[in-house]
């Protein structure tokens, strides 16, 4: 669970609860995406150059929360077939990754990184959750997807679903 250890502060972190199970996840919007987004939503051109090296203000955290709600709403909708009651509730916000210790250091986690682009500005949105907390959801999603591909072997379905996957390995 080195998710927060790999982040550089200050950033915009939010603790999120997956409501049906109460499972926690963490969402992070990097400063490279946050500040241009805030600038654009407040009427600017969306080009916060240079990217500030300060912690996000309360207003910026509130704007990020609106964005998080939209993204998490889309995620809940996409998981709807596997978990019909899927929804997320935003919890506390933090700018220092070292203070957002949600998972045990040995806990296996899944990190999903989405590349955001707003004009010339680019930055990642990251979601991190513990595998054990979301095993049922993941199994339901794979079951739904495998039902859509009748006639394919398990190996072919697995290879097809992993075709565009990107994996980063690190040894310590």
CSV table of C-alpha atoms in Angstrom, one decimal:
chain,number,residue,atom,x,y,z
A,1,UNK,CA,0.0,0.0,0.0
A,2,UNK,CA,2.7,2.5,-1.1
A,3,UNK,CA,0.1,4.7,-2.8
A,4,UNK,CA,0.4,7.7,-0.5
A,5,UNK,CA,4.2,7.2,-0.1
A,6,UNK,CA,4.5,7.6,-3.9
A,7,UNK,CA,2.6,10.9,-3.9
A,8,UNK,CA,4.3,14.3,-3.6
A,9,UNK,CA,2.7,16.9,-1.4
A,10,UNK,CA,1.0,19.2,-1.4
A,11,UNK,CA,-1.8,17.6,-3.4
A,12,UNK,CA,-5.5,17.2,-3.2
A,13,UNK,CA,-6.4,13.9,-1.4
A,14,UNK,CA,-9.9,12.8,-0.4
A,15,UNK,CA,-11.0,9.8,1.7
A,16,UNK,CA,-14.0,8.2,0.2
A,17,UNK,CA,-16.4,5.5,1.5
A,18,UNK,CA,-18.0,2.9,-0.8
A,19,UNK,CA,-21.4,2.9,0.8
A,20,UNK,CA,-22.7,-0.7,0.4
A,21,UNK,CA,-19.7,-2.1,2.2
A,22,UNK,CA,-18.2,0.9,4.1
A,23,UNK,CA,-14.9,0.1,2.3
A,24,UNK,CA,-12.5,3.1,2.1
A,25,UNK,CA,-10.7,4.3,-1.0
A,26,UNK,CA,-8.5,7.3,-1.6
A,27,UNK,CA,-8.8,9.7,-4.6
A,28,UNK,CA,-6.1,12.1,-5.5
A,29,UNK,CA,-6.1,15.0,-8.0
A,30,UNK,CA,-2.6,16.2,-8.7
A,31,UNK,CA,-1.8,19.9,-8.6
A,32,UNK,CA,-1.0,19.8,-12.3
A,33,UNK,CA,-4.7,19.0,-12.9
A,34,UNK,CA,-6.3,20.7,-9.8
A,35,UNK,CA,-5.1,24.3,-10.3
A,36,UNK,CA,-6.0,24.6,-14.0
A,37,UNK,CA,-9.4,23.0,-13.3
A,38,UNK,CA,-10.0,25.5,-10.5
A,39,UNK,CA,-8.9,28.4,-12.8
A,40,UNK,CA,-11.2,27.3,-15.6
A,41,UNK,CA,-14.2,26.7,-13.3
A,42,UNK,CA,-13.7,30.2,-11.8
A,43,UNK,CA,-13.8,31.8,-15.3
A,44,UNK,CA,-10.1,31.8,-16.2
A,45,UNK,CA,-8.4,30.2,-19.2
A,46,UNK,CA,-7.6,27.0,-17.3
A,47,UNK,CA,-3.9,27.6,-17.4
A,48,UNK,CA,-2.5,27.9,-13.9
A,49,UNK,CA,1.1,28.4,-14.8
A,50,UNK,CA,3.3,27.9,-13.0
A,51,UNK,CA,1.6,25.2,-10.8
A,52,UNK,CA,1.6,26.5,-7.3
A,53,UNK,CA,3.7,24.6,-4.7
A,54,UNK,CA,1.4,25.5,-1.9
A,55,UNK,CA,-1.4,23.4,-0.3
A,56,UNK,CA,-4.9,23.8,-1.9
A,57,UNK,CA,-7.1,26.3,-0.1
A,58,UNK,CA,-10.5,25.5,1.4
A,59,UNK,CA,-12.2,26.9,-1.8
A,60,UNK,CA,-9.9,24.8,-4.0
A,61,UNK,CA,-10.7,21.7,-1.9
A,62,UNK,CA,-14.4,22.4,-2.2
A,63,UNK,CA,-14.1,22.8,-6.0
A,64,UNK,CA,-12.2,19.5,-6.1
A,65,UNK,CA,-15.0,17.9,-4.1
A,66,UNK,CA,-17.5,18.8,-6.8
A,67,UNK,CA,-15.2,17.3,-9.4
A,68,UNK,CA,-14.7,14.1,-7.3
A,69,UNK,CA,-18.5,13.7,-6.9
A,70,UNK,CA,-18.9,13.7,-10.7
A,71,UNK,CA,-16.1,11.2,-11.2
A,72,UNK,CA,-17.3,8.9,-8.4
A,73,UNK,CA,-20.9,9.2,-9.8
A,74,UNK,CA,-19.6,7.9,-13.1
A,75,UNK,CA,-17.7,5.1,-11.4
A,76,UNK,CA,-20.8,4.1,-9.4
A,77,UNK,CA,-22.9,4.1,-12.6
A,78,UNK,CA,-20.3,1.9,-14.4
A,79,UNK,CA,-20.3,-0.6,-11.4
A,80,UNK,CA,-24.1,-0.5,-11.3
A,81,UNK,CA,-24.6,-3.9,-12.9
A,82,UNK,CA,-22.3,-5.6,-10.5
A,83,UNK,CA,-23.4,-3.6,-7.4
A,84,UNK,CA,-26.8,-1.9,-8.1
A,85,UNK,CA,-26.6,0.1,-4.8
A,86,UNK,CA,-23.1,1.4,-5.6
A,87,UNK,CA,-22.4,4.9,-4.4
A,88,UNK,CA,-19.6,6.8,-2.8
A,89,UNK,CA,-19.5,9.4,0.0
A,90,UNK,CA,-16.7,11.9,0.3
A,91,UNK,CA,-14.9,12.0,3.6
A,92,UNK,CA,-12.1,14.1,4.9
A,93,UNK,CA,-9.7,16.0,2.7
A,94,UNK,CA,-5.9,16.3,3.1
A,95,UNK,CA,-3.1,17.9,1.2
A,96,UNK,CA,-0.2,16.0,2.8
A,97,UNK,CA,0.0,12.4,1.6
A,98,UNK,CA,1.9,11.3,4.7
A,99,UNK,CA,-1.2,12.1,6.8
A,100,UNK,CA,-3.6,10.1,4.7
A,101,UNK,CA,-2.6,6.6,5.9
A,102,UNK,CA,-5.7,4.5,5.1
A,103,UNK,CA,-4.2,1.1,4.2
A,104,UNK,CA,-1.7,-1.0,6.0
A,105,UNK,CA,1.8,-1.0,4.4
A,106,UNK,CA,1.5,-4.6,3.4
A,107,UNK,CA,-2.1,-4.3,2.2
A,108,UNK,CA,-2.5,-5.3,-1.5
A,109,UNK,CA,-4.1,-2.3,-3.3
A,110,UNK,CA,-5.3,-1.4,-6.8
A,111,UNK,CA,-4.4,2.0,-8.1
A,112,UNK,CA,-6.3,3.4,-11.1
A,113,UNK,CA,-4.7,6.4,-12.8
A,114,UNK,CA,-6.7,8.5,-15.2
A,115,UNK,CA,-4.9,11.1,-17.4
A,116,UNK,CA,-6.8,14.4,-17.3
A,117,UNK,CA,-6.3,17.1,-19.9
A,118,UNK,CA,-7.7,20.6,-19.8
A,119,UNK,CA,-6.4,22.5,-22.8
A,120,UNK,CA,-2.6,22.4,-22.5
A,121,UNK,CA,-2.7,21.4,-18.8
A,122,UNK,CA,-2.3,17.7,-18.0
A,123,UNK,CA,-2.3,15.8,-14.8
A,124,UNK,CA,-3.5,12.5,-13.2
A,125,UNK,CA,-6.5,11.6,-11.2
A,126,UNK,CA,-5.7,8.5,-9.0
A,127,UNK,CA,-8.0,6.1,-7.2
A,128,UNK,CA,-6.7,3.6,-4.7
A,129,UNK,CA,-8.5,0.8,-2.9
A,130,UNK,CA,-7.7,-2.4,-1.0
A,131,UNK,CA,-8.2,-5.5,-3.1
A,132,UNK,CA,-9.8,-7.5,-0.3
A,133,UNK,CA,-12.5,-4.8,0.2
A,134,UNK,CA,-13.5,-4.8,-3.4
A,135,UNK,CA,-13.2,-8.5,-4.4
A,136,UNK,CA,-16.9,-8.9,-4.7
A,137,UNK,CA,-17.2,-5.8,-6.9
A,138,UNK,CA,-14.3,-6.9,-9.1
A,139,UNK,CA,-15.7,-10.4,-9.4
A,140,UNK,CA,-19.1,-9.0,-10.4
A,141,UNK,CA,-17.6,-6.8,-13.1
A,142,UNK,CA,-15.6,-9.6,-14.5
A,143,UNK,CA,-18.7,-11.9,-14.4
A,144,UNK,CA,-20.7,-9.2,-16.3
A,145,UNK,CA,-18.0,-8.8,-18.9
A,146,UNK,CA,-17.5,-12.5,-19.4
A,147,UNK,CA,-21.3,-12.9,-20.0
A,148,UNK,CA,-21.0,-10.4,-22.8
A,149,UNK,CA,-18.4,-12.5,-24.7
A,150,UNK,CA,-20.2,-15.9,-25.3
A,151,UNK,CA,-18.0,-18.6,-26.9
A,152,UNK,CA,-14.6,-17.2,-25.9
A,153,UNK,CA,-12.4,-19.3,-23.7
A,154,UNK,CA,-11.4,-18.0,-20.2
A,155,UNK,CA,-7.9,-17.5,-21.4
A,156,UNK,CA,-9.0,-15.5,-24.5
A,157,UNK,CA,-11.3,-13.4,-22.4
A,158,UNK,CA,-8.5,-12.7,-19.9
A,159,UNK,CA,-6.0,-11.8,-22.6
A,160,UNK,CA,-8.6,-9.6,-24.3
A,161,UNK,CA,-9.4,-7.7,-21.1
A,162,UNK,CA,-5.6,-7.2,-20.4
A,163,UNK,CA,-4.6,-6.2,-23.9
A,164,UNK,CA,-4.3,-2.5,-23.2
A,165,UNK,CA,-3.3,-2.8,-19.6
A,166,UNK,CA,-0.2,-1.1,-18.4
A,167,UNK,CA,1.8,-2.5,-15.4
A,168,UNK,CA,4.6,-0.9,-13.5
A,169,UNK,CA,6.8,-3.1,-11.4
A,170,UNK,CA,9.2,-2.0,-8.8
A,171,UNK,CA,11.5,-4.1,-6.6
A,172,UNK,CA,12.8,-3.0,-3.3
